[in-house]
Tab-separated table of C-alpha atoms and ligand atoms in Angstrom:
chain	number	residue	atom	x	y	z
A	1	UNK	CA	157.087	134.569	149.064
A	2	UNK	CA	158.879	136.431	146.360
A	3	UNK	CA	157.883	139.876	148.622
A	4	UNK	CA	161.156	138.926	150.855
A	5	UNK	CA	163.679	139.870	148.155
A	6	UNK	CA	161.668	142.936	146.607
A	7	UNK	CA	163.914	146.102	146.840
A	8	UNK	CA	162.639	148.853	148.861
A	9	UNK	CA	163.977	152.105	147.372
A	10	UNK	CA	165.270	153.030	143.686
A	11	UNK	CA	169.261	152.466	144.843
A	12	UNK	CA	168.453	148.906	145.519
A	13	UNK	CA	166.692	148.193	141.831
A	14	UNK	CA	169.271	146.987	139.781
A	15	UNK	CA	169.351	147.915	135.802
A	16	UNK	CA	166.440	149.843	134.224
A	17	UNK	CA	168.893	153.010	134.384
A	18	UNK	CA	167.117	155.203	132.377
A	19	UNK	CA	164.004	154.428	134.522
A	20	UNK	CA	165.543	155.087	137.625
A	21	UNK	CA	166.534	158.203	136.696
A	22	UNK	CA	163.657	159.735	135.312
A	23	UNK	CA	161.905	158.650	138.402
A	24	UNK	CA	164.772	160.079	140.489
A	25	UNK	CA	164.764	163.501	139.498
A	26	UNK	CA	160.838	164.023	139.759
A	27	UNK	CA	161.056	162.424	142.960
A	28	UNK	CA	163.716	165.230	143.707
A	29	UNK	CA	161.789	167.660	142.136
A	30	UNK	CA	158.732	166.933	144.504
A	31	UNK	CA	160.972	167.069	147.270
A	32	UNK	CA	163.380	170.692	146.835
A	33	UNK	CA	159.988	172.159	146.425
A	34	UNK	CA	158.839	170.879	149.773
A	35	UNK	CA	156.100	168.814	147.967
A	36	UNK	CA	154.478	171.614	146.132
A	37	UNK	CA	155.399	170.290	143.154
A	38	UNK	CA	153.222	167.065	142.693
A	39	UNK	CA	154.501	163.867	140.926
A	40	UNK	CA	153.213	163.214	137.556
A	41	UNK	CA	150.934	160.177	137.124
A	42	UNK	CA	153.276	157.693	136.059
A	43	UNK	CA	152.796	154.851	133.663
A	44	UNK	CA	154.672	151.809	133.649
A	45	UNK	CA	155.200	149.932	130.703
A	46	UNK	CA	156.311	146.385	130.416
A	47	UNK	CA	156.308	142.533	130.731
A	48	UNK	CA	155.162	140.429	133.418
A	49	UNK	CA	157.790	140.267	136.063
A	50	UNK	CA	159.909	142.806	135.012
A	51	UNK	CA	159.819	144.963	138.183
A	52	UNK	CA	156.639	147.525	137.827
A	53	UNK	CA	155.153	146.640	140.928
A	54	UNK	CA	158.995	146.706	142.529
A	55	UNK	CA	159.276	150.747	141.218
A	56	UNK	CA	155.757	151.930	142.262
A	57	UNK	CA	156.694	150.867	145.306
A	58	UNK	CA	159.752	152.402	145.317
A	59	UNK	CA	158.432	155.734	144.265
A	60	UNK	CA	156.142	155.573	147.482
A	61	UNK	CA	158.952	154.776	149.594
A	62	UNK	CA	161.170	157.754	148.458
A	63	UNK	CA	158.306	159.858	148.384
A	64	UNK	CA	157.358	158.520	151.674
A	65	UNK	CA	153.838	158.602	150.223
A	66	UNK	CA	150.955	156.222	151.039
A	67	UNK	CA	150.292	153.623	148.634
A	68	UNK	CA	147.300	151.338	148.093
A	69	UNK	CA	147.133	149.003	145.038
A	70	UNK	CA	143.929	147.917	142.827
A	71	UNK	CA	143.412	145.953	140.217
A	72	UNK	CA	142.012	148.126	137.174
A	73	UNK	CA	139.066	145.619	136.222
A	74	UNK	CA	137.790	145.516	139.722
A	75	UNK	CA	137.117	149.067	139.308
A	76	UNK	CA	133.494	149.162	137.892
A	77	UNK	CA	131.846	152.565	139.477
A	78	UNK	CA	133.323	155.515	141.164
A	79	UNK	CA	132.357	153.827	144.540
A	80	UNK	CA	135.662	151.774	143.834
A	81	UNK	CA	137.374	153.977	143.111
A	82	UNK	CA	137.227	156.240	146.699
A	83	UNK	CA	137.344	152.977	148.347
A	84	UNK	CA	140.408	151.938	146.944
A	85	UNK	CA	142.262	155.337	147.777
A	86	UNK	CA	145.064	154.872	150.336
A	87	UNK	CA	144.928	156.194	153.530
A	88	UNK	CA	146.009	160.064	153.088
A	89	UNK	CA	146.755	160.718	157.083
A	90	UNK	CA	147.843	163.967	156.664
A	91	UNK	CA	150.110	163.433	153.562
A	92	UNK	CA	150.654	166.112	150.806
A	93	UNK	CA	150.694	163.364	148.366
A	94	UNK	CA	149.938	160.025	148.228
A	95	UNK	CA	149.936	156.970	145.530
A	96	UNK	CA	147.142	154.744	143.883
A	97	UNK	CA	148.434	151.563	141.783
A	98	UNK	CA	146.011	150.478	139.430
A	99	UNK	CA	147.471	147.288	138.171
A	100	UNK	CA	146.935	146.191	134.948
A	101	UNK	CA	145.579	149.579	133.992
A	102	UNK	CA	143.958	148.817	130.060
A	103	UNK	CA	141.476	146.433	131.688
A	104	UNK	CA	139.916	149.437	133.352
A	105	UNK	CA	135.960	149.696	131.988
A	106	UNK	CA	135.690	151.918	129.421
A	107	UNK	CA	132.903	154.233	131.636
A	108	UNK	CA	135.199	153.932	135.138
A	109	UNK	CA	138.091	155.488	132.609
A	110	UNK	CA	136.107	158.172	131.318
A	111	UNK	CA	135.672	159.274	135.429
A	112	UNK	CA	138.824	158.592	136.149
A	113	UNK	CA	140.203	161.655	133.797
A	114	UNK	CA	138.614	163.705	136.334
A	115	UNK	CA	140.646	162.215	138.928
A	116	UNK	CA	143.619	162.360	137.178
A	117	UNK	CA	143.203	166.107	135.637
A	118	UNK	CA	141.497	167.937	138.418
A	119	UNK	CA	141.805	165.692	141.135
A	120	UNK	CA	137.983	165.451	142.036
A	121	UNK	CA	135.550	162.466	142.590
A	122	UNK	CA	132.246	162.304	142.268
A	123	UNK	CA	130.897	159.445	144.375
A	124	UNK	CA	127.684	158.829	143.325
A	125	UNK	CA	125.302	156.191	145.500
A	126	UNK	CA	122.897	154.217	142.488
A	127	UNK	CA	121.174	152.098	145.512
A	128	UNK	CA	118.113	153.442	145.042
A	129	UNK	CA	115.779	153.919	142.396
A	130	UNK	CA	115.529	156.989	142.467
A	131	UNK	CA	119.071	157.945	142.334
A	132	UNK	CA	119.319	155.365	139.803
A	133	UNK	CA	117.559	157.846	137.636
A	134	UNK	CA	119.047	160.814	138.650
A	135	UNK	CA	122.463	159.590	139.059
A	136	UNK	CA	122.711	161.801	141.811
A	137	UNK	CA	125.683	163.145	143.486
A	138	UNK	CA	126.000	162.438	146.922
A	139	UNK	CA	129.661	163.528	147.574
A	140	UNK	CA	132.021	165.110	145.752
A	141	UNK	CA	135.941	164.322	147.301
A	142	UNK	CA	138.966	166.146	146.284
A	143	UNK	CA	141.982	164.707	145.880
A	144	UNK	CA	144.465	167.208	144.756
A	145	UNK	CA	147.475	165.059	146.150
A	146	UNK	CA	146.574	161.970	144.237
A	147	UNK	CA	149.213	160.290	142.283
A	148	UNK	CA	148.060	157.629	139.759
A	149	UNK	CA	150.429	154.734	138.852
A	150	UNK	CA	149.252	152.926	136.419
A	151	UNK	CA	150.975	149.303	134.945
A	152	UNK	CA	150.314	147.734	131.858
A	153	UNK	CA	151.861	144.577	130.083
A	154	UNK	CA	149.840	145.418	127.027
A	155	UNK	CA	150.693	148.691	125.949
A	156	UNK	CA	148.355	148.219	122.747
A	157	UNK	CA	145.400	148.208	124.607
A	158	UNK	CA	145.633	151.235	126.176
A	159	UNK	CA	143.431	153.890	124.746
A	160	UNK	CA	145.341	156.928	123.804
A	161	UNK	CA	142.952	159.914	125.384
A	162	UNK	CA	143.432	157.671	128.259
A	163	UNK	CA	147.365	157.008	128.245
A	164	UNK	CA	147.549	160.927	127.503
A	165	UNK	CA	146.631	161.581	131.133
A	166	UNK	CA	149.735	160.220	132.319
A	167	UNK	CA	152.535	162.718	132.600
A	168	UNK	CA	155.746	160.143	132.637
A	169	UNK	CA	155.936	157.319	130.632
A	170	UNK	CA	158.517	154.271	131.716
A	171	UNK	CA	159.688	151.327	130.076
A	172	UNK	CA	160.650	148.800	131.513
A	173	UNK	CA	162.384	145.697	129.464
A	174	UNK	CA	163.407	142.151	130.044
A	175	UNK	CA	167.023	142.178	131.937
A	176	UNK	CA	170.810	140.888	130.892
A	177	UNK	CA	172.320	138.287	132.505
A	178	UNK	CA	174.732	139.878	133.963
A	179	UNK	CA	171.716	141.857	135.748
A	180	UNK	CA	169.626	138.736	136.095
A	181	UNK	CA	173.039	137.191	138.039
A	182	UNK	CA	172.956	140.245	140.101
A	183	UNK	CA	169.586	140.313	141.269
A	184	UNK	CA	169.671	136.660	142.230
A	185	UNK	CA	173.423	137.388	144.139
A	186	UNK	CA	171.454	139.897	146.091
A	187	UNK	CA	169.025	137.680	146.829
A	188	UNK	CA	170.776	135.231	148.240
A	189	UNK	CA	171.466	136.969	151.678
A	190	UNK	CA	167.809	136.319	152.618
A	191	UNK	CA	167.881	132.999	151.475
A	192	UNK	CA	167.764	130.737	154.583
A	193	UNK	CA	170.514	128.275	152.918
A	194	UNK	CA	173.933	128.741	151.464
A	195	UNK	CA	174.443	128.339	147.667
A	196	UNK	CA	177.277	127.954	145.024
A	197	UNK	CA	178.664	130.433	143.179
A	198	UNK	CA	178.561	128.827	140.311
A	199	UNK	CA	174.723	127.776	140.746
A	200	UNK	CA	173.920	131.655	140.471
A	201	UNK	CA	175.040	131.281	136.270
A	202	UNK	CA	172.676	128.568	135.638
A	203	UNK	CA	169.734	130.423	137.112
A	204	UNK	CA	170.446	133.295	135.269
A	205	UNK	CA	171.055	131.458	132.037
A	206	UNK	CA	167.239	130.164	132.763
A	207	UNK	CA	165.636	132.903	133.821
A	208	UNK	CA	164.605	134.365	130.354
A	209	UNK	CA	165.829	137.869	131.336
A	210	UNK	CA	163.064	138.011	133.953
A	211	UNK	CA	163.604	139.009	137.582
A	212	UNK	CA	160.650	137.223	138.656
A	213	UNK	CA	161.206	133.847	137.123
A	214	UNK	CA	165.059	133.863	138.486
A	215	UNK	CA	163.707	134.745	141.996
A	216	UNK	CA	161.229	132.081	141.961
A	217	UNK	CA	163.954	129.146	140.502
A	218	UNK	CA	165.708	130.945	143.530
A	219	UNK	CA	163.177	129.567	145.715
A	220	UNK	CA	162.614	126.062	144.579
A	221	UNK	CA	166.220	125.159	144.464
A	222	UNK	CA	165.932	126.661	148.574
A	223	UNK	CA	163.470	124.103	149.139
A	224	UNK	CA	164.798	121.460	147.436
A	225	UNK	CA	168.111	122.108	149.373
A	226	UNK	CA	165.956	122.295	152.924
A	227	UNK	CA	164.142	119.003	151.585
A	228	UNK	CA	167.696	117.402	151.465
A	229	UNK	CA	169.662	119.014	154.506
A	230	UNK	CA	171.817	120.430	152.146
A	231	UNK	CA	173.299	123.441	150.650
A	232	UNK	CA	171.987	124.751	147.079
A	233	UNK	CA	175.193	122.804	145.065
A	234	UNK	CA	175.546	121.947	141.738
A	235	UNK	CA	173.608	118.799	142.478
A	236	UNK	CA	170.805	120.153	143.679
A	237	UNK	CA	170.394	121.989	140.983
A	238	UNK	CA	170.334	119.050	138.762
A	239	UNK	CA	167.823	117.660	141.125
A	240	UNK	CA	165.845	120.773	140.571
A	241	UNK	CA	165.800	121.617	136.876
A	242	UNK	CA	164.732	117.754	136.385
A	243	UNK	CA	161.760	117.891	138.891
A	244	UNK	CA	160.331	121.207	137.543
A	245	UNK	CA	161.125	120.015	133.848
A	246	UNK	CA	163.355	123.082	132.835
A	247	UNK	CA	166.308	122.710	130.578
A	248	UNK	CA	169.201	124.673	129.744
A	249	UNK	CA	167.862	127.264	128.101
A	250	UNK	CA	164.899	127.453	130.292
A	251	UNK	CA	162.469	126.431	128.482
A	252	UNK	CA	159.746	124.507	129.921
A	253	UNK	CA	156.867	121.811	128.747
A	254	UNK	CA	154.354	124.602	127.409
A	255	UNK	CA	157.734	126.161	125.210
A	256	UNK	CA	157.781	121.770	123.960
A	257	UNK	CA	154.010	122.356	123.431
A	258	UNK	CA	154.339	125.020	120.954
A	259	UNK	CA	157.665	123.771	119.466
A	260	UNK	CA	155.510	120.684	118.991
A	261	UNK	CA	152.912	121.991	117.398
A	262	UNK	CA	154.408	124.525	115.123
A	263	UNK	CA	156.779	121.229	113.584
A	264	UNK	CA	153.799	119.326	113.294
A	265	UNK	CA	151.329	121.563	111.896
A	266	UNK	CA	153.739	124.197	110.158
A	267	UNK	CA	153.159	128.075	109.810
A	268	UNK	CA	150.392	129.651	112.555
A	269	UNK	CA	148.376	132.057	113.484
A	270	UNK	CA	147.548	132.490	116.982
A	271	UNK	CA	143.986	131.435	117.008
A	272	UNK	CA	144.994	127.880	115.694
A	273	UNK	CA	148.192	127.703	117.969
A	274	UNK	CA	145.916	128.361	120.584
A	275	UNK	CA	143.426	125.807	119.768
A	276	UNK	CA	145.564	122.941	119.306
A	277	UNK	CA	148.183	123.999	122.280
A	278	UNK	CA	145.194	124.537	124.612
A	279	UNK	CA	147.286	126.815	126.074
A	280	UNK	CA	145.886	130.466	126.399
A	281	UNK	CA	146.680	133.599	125.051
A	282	UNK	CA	148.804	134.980	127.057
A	283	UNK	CA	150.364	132.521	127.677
A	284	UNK	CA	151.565	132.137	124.132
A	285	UNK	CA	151.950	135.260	124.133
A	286	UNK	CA	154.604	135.209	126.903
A	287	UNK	CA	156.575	132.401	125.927
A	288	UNK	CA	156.789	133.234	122.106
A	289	UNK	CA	159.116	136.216	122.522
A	290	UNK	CA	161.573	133.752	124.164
A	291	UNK	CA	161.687	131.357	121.553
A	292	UNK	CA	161.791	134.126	118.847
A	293	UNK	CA	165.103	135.305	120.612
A	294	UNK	CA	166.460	132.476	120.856
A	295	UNK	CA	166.233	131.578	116.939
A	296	UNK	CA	163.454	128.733	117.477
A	297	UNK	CA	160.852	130.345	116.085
A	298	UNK	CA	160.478	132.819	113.337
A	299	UNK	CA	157.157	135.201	112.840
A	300	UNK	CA	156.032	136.244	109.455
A	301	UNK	CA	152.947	138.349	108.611
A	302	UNK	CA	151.003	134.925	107.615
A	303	UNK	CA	151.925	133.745	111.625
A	304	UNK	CA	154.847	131.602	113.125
A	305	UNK	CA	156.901	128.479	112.346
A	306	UNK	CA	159.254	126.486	113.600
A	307	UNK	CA	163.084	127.409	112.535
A	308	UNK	CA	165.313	124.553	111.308
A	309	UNK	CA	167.074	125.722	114.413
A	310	UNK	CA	163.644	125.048	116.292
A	311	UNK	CA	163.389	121.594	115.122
A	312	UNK	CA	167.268	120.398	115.379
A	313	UNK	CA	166.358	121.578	119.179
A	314	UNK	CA	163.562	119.356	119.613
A	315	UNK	CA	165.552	116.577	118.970
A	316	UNK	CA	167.667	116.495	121.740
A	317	UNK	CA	165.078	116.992	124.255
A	318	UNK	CA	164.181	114.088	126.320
A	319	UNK	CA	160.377	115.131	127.936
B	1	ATP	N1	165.092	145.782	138.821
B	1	ATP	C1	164.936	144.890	139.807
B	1	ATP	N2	165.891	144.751	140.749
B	1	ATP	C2	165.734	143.842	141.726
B	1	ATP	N3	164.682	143.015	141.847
B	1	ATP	C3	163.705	143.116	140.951
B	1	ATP	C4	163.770	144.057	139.891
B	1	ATP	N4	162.661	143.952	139.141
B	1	ATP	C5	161.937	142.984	139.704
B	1	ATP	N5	162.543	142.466	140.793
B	1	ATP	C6	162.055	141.360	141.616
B	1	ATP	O1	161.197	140.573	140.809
B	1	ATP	C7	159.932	140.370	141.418
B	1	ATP	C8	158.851	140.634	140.393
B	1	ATP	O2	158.823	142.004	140.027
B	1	ATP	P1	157.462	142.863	139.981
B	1	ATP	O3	156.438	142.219	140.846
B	1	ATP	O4	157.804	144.261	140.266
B	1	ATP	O5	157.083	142.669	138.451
B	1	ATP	P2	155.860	143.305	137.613
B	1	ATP	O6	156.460	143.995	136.437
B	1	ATP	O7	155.003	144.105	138.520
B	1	ATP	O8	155.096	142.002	137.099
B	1	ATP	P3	153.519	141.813	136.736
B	1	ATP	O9	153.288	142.496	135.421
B	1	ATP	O10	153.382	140.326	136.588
B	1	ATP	O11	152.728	142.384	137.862
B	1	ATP	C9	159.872	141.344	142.605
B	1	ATP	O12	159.412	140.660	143.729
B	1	ATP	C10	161.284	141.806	142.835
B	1	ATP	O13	161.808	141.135	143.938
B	2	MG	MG1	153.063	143.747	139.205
């Protein structure tokens, strides 16, 4: 479980600087005023993996403010919505992560500016016919203390009246990897193995500036290591990389699929790349960055292709 290295307060992130201080001094804010002062809704901005889970959490643990999380597209009536409201307990303020926040339903979104603006909820009951017609109130909940955190890894889908209604904005980007390197030589402390310094550079070189992925190659070189009574050496590494099919760079069979394809089949769009990859969207969508940094792949307005770079690549790879 990746939850065993997540850092609990904002001291213990590492990088995102300008993030943790904008979070900082609201959070101070909320506290020299003795809580009178409310948090803004916060929305967090970036890829997958990147740590927007890790801050909301970290707000709600400086705050020490309740915290529930939802997934936006389960919310489909204002029902959900009061269900998936933490417990308050007393608390002057308290948090609600909505997780992937552009696939909320258009109609839940339109309610949901109440919630934000005047902190009122309408719950309304449709499970009989009657009140299916009338639409009929049957409680109306105030919830002046609510803070809404919202993350998004698609900032393009999020409609603007909607994004509006957040009062802090936060990026978050992919990391160095000299930050990558320090995340993992955190990490290791609760790691229930030993490993090699100089194991700690080839996860970060392979990490693709993503906490997440480095914490995770953290974890299968611990089990390989467990698997072989042994410490998390060089060797194991080796062992590692070769059984998950990772090279170098850290690129991995689906980066080979698209390589492949885009030599084979020349410039792109998406739809095709998806067709003949059979991988999905996102995933593509993911990946290509990567190989965009790192000079494989070039996009043009027509779609992508292969770099001679790209294909010089491909020809040292082995699977
Ligand atoms: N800045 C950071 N410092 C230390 N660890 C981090 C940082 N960012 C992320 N992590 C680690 O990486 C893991 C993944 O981060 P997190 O779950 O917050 O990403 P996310 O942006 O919410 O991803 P997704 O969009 O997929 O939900 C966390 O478990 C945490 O341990
Ligand atoms: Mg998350």
């Amino acid at each position: 479980m990746l939850n065993r290295f997540r850092p609990k307060y904002l001291s213990d992130v590492i990088g995102q600087n300008q993030a943790k201080k904008i979070l900082s001094l609201e959070i101070a804010a909320v506290k020299n005023s003795n809580y009178k002062k409310k948090m803004p809704h916060t929305l967090f901005l970036g890829p997958s993996g990147c740590g927007k889970t890790t801050l909301a959490w970290a707000v709600a643990n400086e705050l020490g403010a309740p915290i529930s999380m939802v997934q936006a597209k389960r919310l489909t009536s204002n029902k959900d919505i009061f269900n998936a409201i933490p417990i308050i307990n007393g608390n002057p303020q308290y948090i609600l992560f909505v997780d992937e926040i552009h696939e909320m339903p258009m109609k839940v979104q339109e309610e949901f500016y109440l919630v934000m603006e005047d902190g009122i909820l309408d719950v309304r009951d449709f499970t009989t016919e009657y009140e299916k017609i009338t639409g009929k109130r049957l409680e109306r909940v105030t919830l002046k203390g609510l803070i809404v955190i919202g993350a998004t890894t698609r900032e393009g889908d999020l409609e603007i009246p909607f994004r509006n209604r957040f009062g802090l904005e936060v990026y978050l980007d992919k990391y160095s990897e000299k930050e990558i390197r320090e995340i993992i030589q955190k990490a290791r402390k609760k790691l229930l193995v030993d490993i090699d310094d100089e194991v700690l550079d080839e996860i970060a070189k392979r990490s693709r500036g993503v906490p997440r992925r480095s914490l995770s190659l953290l974890e299968r070189l611990e089990s390989v290591a467990l698997a072989e009574g042994s410490r998390i050496t060089m060797s194991i590494a080796k062992k590692t990389w070769d059984l998950l099919l990772i090279d170098d760079l850290g690129l991995t069979r689906q980066d080979y699929r698209v390589l492949k394809c885009l030599k084979e089949q020349g410039r792109m769009g998406l739809k095709p790349l998806i067709a003949q990859t059979e991988l999905s969207a996102s995933t593509i969508r993911t990946i290509e960055p990567y190989l965009v940094q790192l000079g494989l792949v070039k996009r043009t307005s027509k779609g992508r292709e292969i770099t001679n770079k790209g294909i010089g690549y491909l020809k040292n790879v082995e699977f």
